[in-house]
Coordinates of C-alpha atoms and ligand atoms in Angstrom, one line a residue:
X1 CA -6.4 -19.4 -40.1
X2 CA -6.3 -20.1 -36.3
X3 CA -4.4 -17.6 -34.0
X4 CA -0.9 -18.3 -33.5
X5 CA 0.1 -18.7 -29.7
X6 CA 3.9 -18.2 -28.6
X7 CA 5.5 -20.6 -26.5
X8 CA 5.0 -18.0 -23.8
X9 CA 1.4 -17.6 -24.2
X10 CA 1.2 -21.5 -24.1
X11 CA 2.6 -21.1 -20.9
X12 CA 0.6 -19.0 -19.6
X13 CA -2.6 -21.0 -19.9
X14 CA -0.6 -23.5 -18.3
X15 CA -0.4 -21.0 -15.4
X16 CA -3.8 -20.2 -15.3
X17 CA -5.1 -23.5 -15.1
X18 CA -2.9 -24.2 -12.2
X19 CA -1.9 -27.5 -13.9
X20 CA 1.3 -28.2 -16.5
X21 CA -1.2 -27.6 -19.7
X22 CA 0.9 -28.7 -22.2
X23 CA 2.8 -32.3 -22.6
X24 CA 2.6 -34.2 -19.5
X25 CA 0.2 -34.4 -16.8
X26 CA 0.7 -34.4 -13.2
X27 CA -2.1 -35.3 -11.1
X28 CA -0.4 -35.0 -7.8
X29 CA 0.3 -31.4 -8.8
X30 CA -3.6 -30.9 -10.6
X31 CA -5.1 -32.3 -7.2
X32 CA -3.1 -30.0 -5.1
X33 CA -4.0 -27.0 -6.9
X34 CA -7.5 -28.2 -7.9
X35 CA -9.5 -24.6 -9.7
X36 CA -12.9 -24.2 -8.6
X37 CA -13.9 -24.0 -13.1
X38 CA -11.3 -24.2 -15.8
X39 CA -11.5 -20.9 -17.5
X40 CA -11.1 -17.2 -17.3
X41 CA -13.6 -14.8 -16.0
X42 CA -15.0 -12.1 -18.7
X43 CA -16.2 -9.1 -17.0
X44 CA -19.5 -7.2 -17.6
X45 CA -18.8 -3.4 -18.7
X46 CA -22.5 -2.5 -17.7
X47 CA -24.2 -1.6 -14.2
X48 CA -25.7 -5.1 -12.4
X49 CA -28.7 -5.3 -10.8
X50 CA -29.1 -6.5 -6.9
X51 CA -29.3 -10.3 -6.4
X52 CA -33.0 -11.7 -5.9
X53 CA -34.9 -8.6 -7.2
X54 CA -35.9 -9.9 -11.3
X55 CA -38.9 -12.6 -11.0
X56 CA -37.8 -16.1 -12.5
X57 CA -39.1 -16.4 -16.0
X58 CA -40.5 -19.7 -16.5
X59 CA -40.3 -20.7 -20.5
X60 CA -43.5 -21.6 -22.3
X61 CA -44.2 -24.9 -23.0
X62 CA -44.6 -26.6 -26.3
X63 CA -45.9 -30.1 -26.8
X64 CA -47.5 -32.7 -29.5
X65 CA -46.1 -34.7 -32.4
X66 CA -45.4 -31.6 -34.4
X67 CA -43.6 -28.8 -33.3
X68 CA -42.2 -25.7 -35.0
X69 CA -39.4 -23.5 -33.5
X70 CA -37.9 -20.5 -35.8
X71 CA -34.5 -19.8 -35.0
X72 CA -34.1 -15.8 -34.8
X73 CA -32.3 -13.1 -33.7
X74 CA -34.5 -10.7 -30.9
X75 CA -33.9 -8.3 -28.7
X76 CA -35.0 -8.4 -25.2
X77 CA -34.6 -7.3 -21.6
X78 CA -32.0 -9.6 -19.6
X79 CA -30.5 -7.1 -17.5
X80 CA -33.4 -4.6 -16.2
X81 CA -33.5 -1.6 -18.7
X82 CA -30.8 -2.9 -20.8
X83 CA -31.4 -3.9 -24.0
X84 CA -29.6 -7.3 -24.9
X85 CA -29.5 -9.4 -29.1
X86 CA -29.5 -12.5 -28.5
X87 CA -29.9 -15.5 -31.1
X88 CA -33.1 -17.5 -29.7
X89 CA -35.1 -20.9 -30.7
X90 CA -38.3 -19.0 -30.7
X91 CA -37.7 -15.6 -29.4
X92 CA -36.4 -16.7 -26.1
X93 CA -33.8 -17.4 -24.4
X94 CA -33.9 -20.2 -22.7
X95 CA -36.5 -21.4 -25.8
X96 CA -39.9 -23.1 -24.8
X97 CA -39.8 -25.9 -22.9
X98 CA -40.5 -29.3 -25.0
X99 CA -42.8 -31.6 -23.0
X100 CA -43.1 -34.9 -24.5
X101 CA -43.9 -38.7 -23.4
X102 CA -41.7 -41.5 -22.8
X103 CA -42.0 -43.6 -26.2
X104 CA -43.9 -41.1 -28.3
X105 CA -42.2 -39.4 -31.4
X106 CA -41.7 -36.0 -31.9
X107 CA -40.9 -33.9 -35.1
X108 CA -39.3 -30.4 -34.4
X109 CA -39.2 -28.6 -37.3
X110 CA -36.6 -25.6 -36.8
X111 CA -36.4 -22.8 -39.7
X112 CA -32.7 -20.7 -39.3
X113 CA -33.4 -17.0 -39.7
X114 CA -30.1 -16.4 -38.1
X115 CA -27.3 -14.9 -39.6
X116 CA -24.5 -18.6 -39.3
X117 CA -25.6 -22.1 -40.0
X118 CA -27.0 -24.2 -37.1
X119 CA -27.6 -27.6 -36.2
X120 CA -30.0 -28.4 -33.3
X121 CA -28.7 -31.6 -31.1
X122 CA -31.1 -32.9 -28.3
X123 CA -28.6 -33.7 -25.9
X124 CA -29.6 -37.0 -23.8
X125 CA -32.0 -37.8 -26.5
X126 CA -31.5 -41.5 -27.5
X127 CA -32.3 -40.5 -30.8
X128 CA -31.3 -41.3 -34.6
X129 CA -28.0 -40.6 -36.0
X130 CA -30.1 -38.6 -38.9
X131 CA -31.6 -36.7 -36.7
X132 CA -28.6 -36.4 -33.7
X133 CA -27.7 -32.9 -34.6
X134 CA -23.7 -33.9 -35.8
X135 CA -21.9 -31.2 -36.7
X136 CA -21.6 -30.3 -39.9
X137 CA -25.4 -31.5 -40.6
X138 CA -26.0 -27.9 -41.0
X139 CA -28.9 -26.0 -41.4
X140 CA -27.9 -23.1 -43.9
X141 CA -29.7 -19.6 -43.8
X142 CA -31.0 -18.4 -46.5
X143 CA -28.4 -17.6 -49.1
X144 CA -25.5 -18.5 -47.5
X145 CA -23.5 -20.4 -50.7
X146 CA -20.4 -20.9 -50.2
X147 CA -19.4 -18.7 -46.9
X148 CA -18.0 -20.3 -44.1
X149 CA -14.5 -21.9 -43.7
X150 CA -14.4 -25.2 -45.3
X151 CA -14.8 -28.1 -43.8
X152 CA -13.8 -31.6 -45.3
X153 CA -17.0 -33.8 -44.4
X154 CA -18.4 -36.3 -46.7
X155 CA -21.3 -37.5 -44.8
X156 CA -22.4 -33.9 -43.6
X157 CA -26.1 -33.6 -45.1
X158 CA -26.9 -29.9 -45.3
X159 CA -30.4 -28.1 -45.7
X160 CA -31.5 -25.0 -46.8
X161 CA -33.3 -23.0 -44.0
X162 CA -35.1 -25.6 -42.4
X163 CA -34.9 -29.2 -41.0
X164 CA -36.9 -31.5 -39.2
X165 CA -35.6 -33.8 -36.5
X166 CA -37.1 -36.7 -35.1
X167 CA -37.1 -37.7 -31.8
X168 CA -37.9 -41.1 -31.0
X169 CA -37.9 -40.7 -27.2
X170 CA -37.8 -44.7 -26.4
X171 CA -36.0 -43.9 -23.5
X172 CA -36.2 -43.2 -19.7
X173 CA -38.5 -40.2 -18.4
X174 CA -35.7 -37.3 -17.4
X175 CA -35.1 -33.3 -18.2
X176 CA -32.8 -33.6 -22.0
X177 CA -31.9 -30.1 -23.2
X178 CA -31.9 -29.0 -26.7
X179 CA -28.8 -26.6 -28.4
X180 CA -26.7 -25.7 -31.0
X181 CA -24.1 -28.1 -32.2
X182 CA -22.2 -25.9 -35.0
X183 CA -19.0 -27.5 -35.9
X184 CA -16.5 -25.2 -34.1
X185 CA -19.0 -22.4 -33.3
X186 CA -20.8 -24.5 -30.8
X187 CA -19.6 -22.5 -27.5
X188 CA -20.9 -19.1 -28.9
X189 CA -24.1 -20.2 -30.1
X190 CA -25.4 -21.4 -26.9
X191 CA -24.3 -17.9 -25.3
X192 CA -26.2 -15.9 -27.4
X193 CA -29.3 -18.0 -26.5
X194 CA -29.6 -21.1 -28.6
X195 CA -30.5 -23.5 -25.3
X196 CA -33.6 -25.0 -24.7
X197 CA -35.1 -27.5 -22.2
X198 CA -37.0 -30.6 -22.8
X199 CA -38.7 -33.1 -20.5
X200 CA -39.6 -36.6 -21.1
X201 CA -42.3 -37.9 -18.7
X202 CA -43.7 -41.5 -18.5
X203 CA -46.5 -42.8 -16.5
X204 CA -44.2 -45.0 -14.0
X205 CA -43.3 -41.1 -12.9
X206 CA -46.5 -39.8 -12.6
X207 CA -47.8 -42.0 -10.3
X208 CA -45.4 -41.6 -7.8
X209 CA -46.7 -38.7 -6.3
X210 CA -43.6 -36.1 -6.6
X211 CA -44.6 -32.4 -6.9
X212 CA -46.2 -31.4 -9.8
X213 CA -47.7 -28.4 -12.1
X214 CA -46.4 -25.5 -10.3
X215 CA -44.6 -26.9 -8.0
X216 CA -42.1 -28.4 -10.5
X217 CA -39.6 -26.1 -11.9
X218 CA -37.2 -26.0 -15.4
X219 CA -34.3 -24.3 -14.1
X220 CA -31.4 -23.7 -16.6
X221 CA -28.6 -21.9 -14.7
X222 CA -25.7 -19.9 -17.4
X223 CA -23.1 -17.3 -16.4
X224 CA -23.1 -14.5 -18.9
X225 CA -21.3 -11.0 -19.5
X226 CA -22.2 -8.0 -20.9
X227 CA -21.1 -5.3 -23.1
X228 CA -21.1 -1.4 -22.3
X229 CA -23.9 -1.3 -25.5
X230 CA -25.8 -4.4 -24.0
X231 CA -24.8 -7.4 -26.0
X232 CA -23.7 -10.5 -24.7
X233 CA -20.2 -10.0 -24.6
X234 CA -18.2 -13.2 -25.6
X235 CA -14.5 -13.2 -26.9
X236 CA -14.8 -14.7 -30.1
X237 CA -11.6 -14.1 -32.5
X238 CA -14.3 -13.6 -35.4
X239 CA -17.5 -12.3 -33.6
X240 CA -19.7 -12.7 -36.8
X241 CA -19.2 -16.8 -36.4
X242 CA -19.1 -16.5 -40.0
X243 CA -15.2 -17.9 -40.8
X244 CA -12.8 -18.5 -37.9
X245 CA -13.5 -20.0 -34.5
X246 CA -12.1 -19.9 -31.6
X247 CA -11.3 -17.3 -28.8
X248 CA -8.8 -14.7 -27.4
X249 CA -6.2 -15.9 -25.1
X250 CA -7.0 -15.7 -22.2
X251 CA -10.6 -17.4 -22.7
X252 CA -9.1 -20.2 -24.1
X253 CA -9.7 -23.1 -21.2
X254 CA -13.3 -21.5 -21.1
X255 CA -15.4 -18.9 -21.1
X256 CA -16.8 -17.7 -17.5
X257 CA -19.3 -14.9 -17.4
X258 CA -19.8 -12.6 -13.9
X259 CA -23.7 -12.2 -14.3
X260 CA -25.7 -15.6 -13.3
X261 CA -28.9 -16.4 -15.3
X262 CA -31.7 -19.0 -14.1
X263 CA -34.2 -19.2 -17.1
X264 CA -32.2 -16.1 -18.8
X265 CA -32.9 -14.0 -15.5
X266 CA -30.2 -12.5 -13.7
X267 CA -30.4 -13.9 -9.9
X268 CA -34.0 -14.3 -9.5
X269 CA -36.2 -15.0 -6.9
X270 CA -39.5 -17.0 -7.1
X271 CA -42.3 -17.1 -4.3
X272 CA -43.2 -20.2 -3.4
X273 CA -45.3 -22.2 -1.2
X274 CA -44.1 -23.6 2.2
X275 CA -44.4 -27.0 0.6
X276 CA -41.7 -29.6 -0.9
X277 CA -40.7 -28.7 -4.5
X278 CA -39.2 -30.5 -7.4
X279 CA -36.3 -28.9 -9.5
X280 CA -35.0 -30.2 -12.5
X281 CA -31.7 -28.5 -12.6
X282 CA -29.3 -28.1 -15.7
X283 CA -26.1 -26.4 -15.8
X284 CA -25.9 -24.5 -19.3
X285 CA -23.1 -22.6 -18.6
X286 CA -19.9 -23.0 -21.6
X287 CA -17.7 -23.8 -18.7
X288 CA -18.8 -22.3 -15.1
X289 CA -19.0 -25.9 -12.3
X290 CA -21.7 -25.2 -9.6
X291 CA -21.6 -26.9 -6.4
X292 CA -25.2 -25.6 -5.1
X293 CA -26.0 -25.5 -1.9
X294 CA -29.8 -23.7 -0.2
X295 CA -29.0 -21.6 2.3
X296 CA -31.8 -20.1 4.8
X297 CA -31.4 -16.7 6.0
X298 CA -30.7 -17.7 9.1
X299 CA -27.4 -19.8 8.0
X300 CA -29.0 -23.4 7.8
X301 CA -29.0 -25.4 5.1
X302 CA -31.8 -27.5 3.5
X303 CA -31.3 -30.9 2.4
X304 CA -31.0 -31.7 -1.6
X305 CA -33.1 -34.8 -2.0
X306 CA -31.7 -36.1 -5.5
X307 CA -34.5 -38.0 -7.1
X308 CA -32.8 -38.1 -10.9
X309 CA -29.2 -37.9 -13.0
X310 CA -28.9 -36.7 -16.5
X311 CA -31.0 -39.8 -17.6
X312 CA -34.0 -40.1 -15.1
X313 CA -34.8 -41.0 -11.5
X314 CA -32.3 -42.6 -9.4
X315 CA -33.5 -46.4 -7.5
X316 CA -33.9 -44.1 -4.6
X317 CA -33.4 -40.6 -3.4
X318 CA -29.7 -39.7 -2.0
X319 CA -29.4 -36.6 -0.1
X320 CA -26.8 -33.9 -0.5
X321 CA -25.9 -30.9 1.6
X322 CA -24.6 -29.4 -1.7
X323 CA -24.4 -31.0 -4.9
X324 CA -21.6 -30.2 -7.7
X325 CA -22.7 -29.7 -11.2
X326 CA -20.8 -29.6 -14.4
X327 CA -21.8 -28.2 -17.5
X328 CA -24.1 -29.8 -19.9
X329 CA -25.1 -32.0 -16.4
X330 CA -28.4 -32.4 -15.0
X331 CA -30.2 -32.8 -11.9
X332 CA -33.9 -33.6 -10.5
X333 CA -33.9 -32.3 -7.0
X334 CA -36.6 -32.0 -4.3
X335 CA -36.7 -28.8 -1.7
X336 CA -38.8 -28.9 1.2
X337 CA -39.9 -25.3 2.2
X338 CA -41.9 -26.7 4.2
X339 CA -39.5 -26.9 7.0
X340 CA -38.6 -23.1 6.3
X341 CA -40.5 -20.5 8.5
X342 CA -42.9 -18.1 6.2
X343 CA -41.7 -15.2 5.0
X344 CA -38.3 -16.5 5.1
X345 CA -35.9 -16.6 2.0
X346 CA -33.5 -19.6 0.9
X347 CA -30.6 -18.8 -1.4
X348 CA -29.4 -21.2 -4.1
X349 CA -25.8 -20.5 -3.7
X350 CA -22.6 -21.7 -5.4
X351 CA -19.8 -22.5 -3.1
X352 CA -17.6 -22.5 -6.2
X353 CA -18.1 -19.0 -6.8
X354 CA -16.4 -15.9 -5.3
X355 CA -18.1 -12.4 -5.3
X356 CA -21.8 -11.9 -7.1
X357 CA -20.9 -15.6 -8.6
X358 CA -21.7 -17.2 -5.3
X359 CA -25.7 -16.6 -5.6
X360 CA -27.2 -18.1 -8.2
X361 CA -31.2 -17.5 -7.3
X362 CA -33.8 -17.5 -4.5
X363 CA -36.6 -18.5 -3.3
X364 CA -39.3 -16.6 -1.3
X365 CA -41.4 -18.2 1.4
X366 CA -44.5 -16.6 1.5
X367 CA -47.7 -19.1 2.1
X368 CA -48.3 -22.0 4.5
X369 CA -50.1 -24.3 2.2
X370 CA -51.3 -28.2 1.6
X371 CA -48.4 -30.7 0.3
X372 CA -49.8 -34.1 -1.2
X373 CA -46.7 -35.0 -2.7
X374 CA -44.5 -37.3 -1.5
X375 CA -40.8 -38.9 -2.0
X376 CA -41.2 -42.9 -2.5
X377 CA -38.1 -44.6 -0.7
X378 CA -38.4 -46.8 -4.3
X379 CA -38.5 -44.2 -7.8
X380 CA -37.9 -46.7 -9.5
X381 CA -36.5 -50.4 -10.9
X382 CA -35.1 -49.8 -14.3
X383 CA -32.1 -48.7 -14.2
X384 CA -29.3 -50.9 -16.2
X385 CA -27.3 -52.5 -13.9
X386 CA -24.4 -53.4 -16.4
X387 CA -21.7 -55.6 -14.3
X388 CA -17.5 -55.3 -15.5
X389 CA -17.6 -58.9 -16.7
X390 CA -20.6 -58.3 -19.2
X391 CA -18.0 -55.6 -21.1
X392 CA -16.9 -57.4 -24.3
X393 CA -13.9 -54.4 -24.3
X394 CA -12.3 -51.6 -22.3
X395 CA -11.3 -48.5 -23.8
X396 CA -8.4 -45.5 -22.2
X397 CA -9.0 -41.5 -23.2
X398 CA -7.1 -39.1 -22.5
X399 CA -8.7 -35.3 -22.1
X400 CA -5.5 -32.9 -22.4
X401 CA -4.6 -29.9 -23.5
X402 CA -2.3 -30.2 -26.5
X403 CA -0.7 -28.8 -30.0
X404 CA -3.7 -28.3 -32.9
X405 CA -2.5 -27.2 -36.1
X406 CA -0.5 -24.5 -35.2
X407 CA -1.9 -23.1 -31.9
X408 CA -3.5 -24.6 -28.5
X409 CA -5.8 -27.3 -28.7
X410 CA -7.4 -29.6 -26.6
X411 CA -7.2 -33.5 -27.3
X412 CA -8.9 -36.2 -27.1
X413 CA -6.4 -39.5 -27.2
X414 CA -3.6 -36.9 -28.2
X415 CA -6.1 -35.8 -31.5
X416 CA -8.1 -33.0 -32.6
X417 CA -11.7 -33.5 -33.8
X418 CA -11.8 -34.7 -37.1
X419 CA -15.6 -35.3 -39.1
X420 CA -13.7 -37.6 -41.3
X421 CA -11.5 -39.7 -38.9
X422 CA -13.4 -42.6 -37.0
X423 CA -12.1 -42.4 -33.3
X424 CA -14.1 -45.4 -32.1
X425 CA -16.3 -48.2 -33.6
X426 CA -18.6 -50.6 -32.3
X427 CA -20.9 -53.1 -32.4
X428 CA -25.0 -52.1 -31.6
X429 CA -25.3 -53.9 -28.7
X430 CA -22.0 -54.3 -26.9
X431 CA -21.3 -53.4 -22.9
X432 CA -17.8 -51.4 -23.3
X433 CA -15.8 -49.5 -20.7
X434 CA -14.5 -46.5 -20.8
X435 CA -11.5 -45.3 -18.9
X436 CA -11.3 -41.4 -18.9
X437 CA -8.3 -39.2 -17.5
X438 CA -8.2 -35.5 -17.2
X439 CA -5.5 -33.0 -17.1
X440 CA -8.0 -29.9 -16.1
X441 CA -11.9 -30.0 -15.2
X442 CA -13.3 -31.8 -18.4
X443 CA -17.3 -33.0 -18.6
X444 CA -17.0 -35.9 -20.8
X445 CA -20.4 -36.3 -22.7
X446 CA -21.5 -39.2 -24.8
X447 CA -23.9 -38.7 -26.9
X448 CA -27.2 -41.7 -27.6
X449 CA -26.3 -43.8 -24.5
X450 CA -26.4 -42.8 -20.6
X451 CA -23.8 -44.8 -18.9
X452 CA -23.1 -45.6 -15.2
X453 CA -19.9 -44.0 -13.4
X454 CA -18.1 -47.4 -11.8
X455 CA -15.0 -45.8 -10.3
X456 CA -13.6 -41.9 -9.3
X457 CA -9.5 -41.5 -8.8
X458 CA -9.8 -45.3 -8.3
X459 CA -12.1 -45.3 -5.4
X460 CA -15.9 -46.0 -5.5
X461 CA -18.0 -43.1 -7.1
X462 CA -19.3 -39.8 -5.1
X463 CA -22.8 -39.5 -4.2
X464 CA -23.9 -37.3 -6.9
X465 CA -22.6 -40.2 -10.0
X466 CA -25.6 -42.0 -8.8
X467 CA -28.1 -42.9 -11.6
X468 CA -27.6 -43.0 -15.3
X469 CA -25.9 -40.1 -16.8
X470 CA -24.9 -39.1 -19.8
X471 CA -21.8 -36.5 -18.8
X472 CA -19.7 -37.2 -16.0
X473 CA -17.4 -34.6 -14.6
X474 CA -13.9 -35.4 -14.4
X475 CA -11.7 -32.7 -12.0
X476 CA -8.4 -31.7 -12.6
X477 CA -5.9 -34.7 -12.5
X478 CA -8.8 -37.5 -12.3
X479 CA -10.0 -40.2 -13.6
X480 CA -13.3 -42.3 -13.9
X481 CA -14.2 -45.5 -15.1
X482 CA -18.1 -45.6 -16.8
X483 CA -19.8 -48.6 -18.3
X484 CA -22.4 -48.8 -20.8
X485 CA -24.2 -50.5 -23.8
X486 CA -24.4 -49.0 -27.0
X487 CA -27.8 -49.9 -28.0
X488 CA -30.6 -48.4 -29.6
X489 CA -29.6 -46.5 -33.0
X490 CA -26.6 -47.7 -35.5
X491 CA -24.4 -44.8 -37.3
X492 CA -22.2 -41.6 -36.4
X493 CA -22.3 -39.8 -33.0
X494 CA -20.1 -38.1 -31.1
X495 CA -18.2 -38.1 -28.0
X496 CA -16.7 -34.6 -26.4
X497 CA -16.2 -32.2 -23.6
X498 CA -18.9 -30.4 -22.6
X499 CA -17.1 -27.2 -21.9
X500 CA -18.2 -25.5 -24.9
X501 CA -14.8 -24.0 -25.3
X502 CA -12.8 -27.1 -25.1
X503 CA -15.3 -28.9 -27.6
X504 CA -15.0 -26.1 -30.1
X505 CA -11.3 -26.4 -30.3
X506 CA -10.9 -29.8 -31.0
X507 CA -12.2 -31.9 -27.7
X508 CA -14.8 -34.1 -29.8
X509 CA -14.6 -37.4 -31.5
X510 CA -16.7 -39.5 -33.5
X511 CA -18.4 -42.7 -32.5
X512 CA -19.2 -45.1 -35.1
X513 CA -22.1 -47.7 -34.3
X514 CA -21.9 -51.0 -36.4
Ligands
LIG1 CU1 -24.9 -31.2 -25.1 CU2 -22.8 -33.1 -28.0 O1 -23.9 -32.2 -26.6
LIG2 CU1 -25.5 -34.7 -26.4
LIG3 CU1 -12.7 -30.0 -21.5

């Protein structure tokens, strides 16, 4: 049974988000009062440590055809001295990086030791509906039966304990991340640690001469919050995930945590060379927006050379003074510390944040050193290049808050995800676009295509919707126009927010290719 909201609580989202929540929008009023996130703020109840003291954790890499990830609970050390459970693809949090190659399958075989079903989704992975990760494909743990609210799926195929997905990868070279994709438990599961990262290289990429081995970096930024005994606190109505989803009002626009993690560190620093580096950056947060900025001690900032979106390299690098980033988004950045004096410190900060929530990590200067790498003024030729007239169809979504059952929702088209309701079908191989309006701050992700952002509020994109993506952010009140061919696999996938939050109650719908 979901939690019942009065008519006065319904109104008080409304006033937290700083937009009417409920019934109509108005943009004039959204873009007036534009939040930095959509969400409320949980507050840790244990000591935190300084910012820039905790090395940054680089995950282990796994590669080849086969891989095996066990899905289990651990305890480790997130906070220093404070022990923290988490739920973990192979023990940590994030899991090990997945390496892989442009073209070349791979089989992940994960085995669910955790207490709740899972489903593992490879988000950005062009990849078969059988193996997508939908969300009631679940992966049951062992002796589960009957538990679990019911859900009315026909399609779902379930599996005892273990699955294997396959993973094509016949798609562009870029950073995809891996995570839970639980039917209505989604947002939880990736706070308690199910994330992982996963890079596809090609060859095109690796000759261009872009930093490399260590001086390419993984870095999955999350907020998080913490409980006086050390747990991730989260404010689940049910916090065994076992029957009913959902979370306390006032959580319900999103779930913001006070501590920030890079790799599942809290603030870190890294020492590095005074030499250009390459960062593929993912925001893994439920809900929290960056807009990341590196700051030298002395107040100047460096440039952020954006080499790749979501879904690869760019045609050529754009350069940002700060760069906004939406969860579930992704970007492949290069730093030049070269132009930093030694022994020097630059700060990754967020300009959206207020308090500890502005820094997010840093990096140490600390050795003059060669630099062979290079940033071509071409990456690279193959991005589609899909023009209006080639769209066989255009399609309007609304993303608004509304009335689910008997409590809050949030809508996609006025409609609450439904496994068994088709929202959209179409044909393998058609060039659609997609009109999409928000009432709040609403990532819209599409799941087995990247698509190409063609208009923002009417006007021509920003900077940063350059490239393919596969999640663009829409801001309180906007709207944005993307375009994109639905090629590659035919069957179910999905369409949804990417605030974990939203998705989980209701913001998803299912995409049918004929
Ligand atoms: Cu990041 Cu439906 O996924
Ligand atoms: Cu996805
Ligand atoms: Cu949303």
């Amino acid at each position: 049974m979901r939690e019942r909201m009065s008519r006065r609580q319904v109104l008080g989202i409304g006033g937290a988000l700083g937009v009417v929540a409920l019934g109509g929008l108005s943009s004039a009023a959204a873009l007036s009062r534009r939040p930095a996130s959509t969400g409320a703020v949980l507050r840790s109840a244990v000591p935190l440590p300084p910012a820039f003291a905790v090395p940054l954790p680089i995950p282990s890499v796994l590669s080849g055809a086969e891989i095996e990830i066990v899905q289990r609970e651990v305890t480790a050390e997130i906070l220093p001295g404070v022990p923290t459970r988490l739920w973990t693809y192979g023990g940590t949090f994030p899991g090990p990086t997945i390496e892989s190659h442009r073209g070349r399958a791979v089989t992940v075989a994960h085995r669910n030791e955790l207490p709740v079903p899972t489903v593992v989704h490879l988000h950005g992975g062009r990849t078969p509906a059988e193996s997508d990760g939908y969300p009631t494909d679940l992966v049951l743990p062992a002796g589960w039966g009957h538990m679990g609210h019911g859900m009315h799926d026909p399609r779902a195929v379930t599996s005892e304990v273990t699955r294997s997905y396959t993973f094509p990868l016949d798609q562009r070279a870029t950073m995809l991340w891996y995570h839970d994709h639980r039917m209505d438990f989604t947002a939880p599961a990736i706070w308690r640690g199910l994330a992982g990262m996963h890079i596809v290289r090609d060859s095109a990429e690796e000759s261009l001469g872009l930093p490399s081995g260590v001086r390419e970096l993984p870095l999955m930024i999350a907020d998080r919050a913490f409980a006086a005994d050390g747990s991730l606190a989260y404010p689940s109505i049910d916090p065994t995930l076992q029957m009913q989803h959902g979370v306390q009002e006032p959580y319900i626009a999103g779930v913001l945590g006070d501590v920030i993690l890079v790799n599942g560190a809290p603030w870190p620093v890294h020492e590095v060379d005074a030499a250009r580096y390459r960062l593929r950056i993912l925001n893994a947060s439920n809900a929290r927006h960056y807009d990341l900025e590196a700051v030298l001690d002395d107040g100047r900032r460096l440039d952020l050379v954006q080499i790749g979106a979501d879904q690869g390299l760019l045609r050529a690098p754009v350069i940002h003074r700060n760069l906004p980033i939406a969860p579930a988004e992704r970007y492949d950045v290069i730093l030049d510390f070269g132009q930093v004096p030694l022994g020097s410190r630059v700060r990754i900060v967020n300009r959206l944040g207020s308090g500890r929530t502005r820094d997010v990590m840093a990096f140490s200067v600390v050795r003059k050193a060669a630099d062979s790498s290079r940033i071509p003024e071409v990456l690279s030729d193959d991005l589609p290049e899909w023009q209006r007239s080639e769209a066989v169809r255009v399609r309007d979504f609304s993303f608004r808050a509304g009335q689910m059952g008997d409590g809050h929702g949030w809508l996609i088209g006025g409609q609450a995800f439904a496994p068994d309701r088709t929202d959209v079908t179409t044909r393998l191989g058609d060039v659609e676009i997609w009109r999409l309006v928000a009432d709040v701050h609403h990532p819209v992700h599409l799941h087995l295509v990247g698509f190409r952002v063609l208009s923002r509020g009417g006007r021509a994109p920003l900077p940063h919707d350059a490239g393919l993506k596969d999640t663009v952010s829409l801001r309180p009140g906007e709207s944005a126009e993307i375009i994109t061919r639905f090629d590659g696999y035919r069957g179910r996938y999905l369409f949804h927010c990417h605030n974990a939050e939203h998705e989980d109650m209701g913001m998803m719908a299912n995409l049918e290719i004929t």
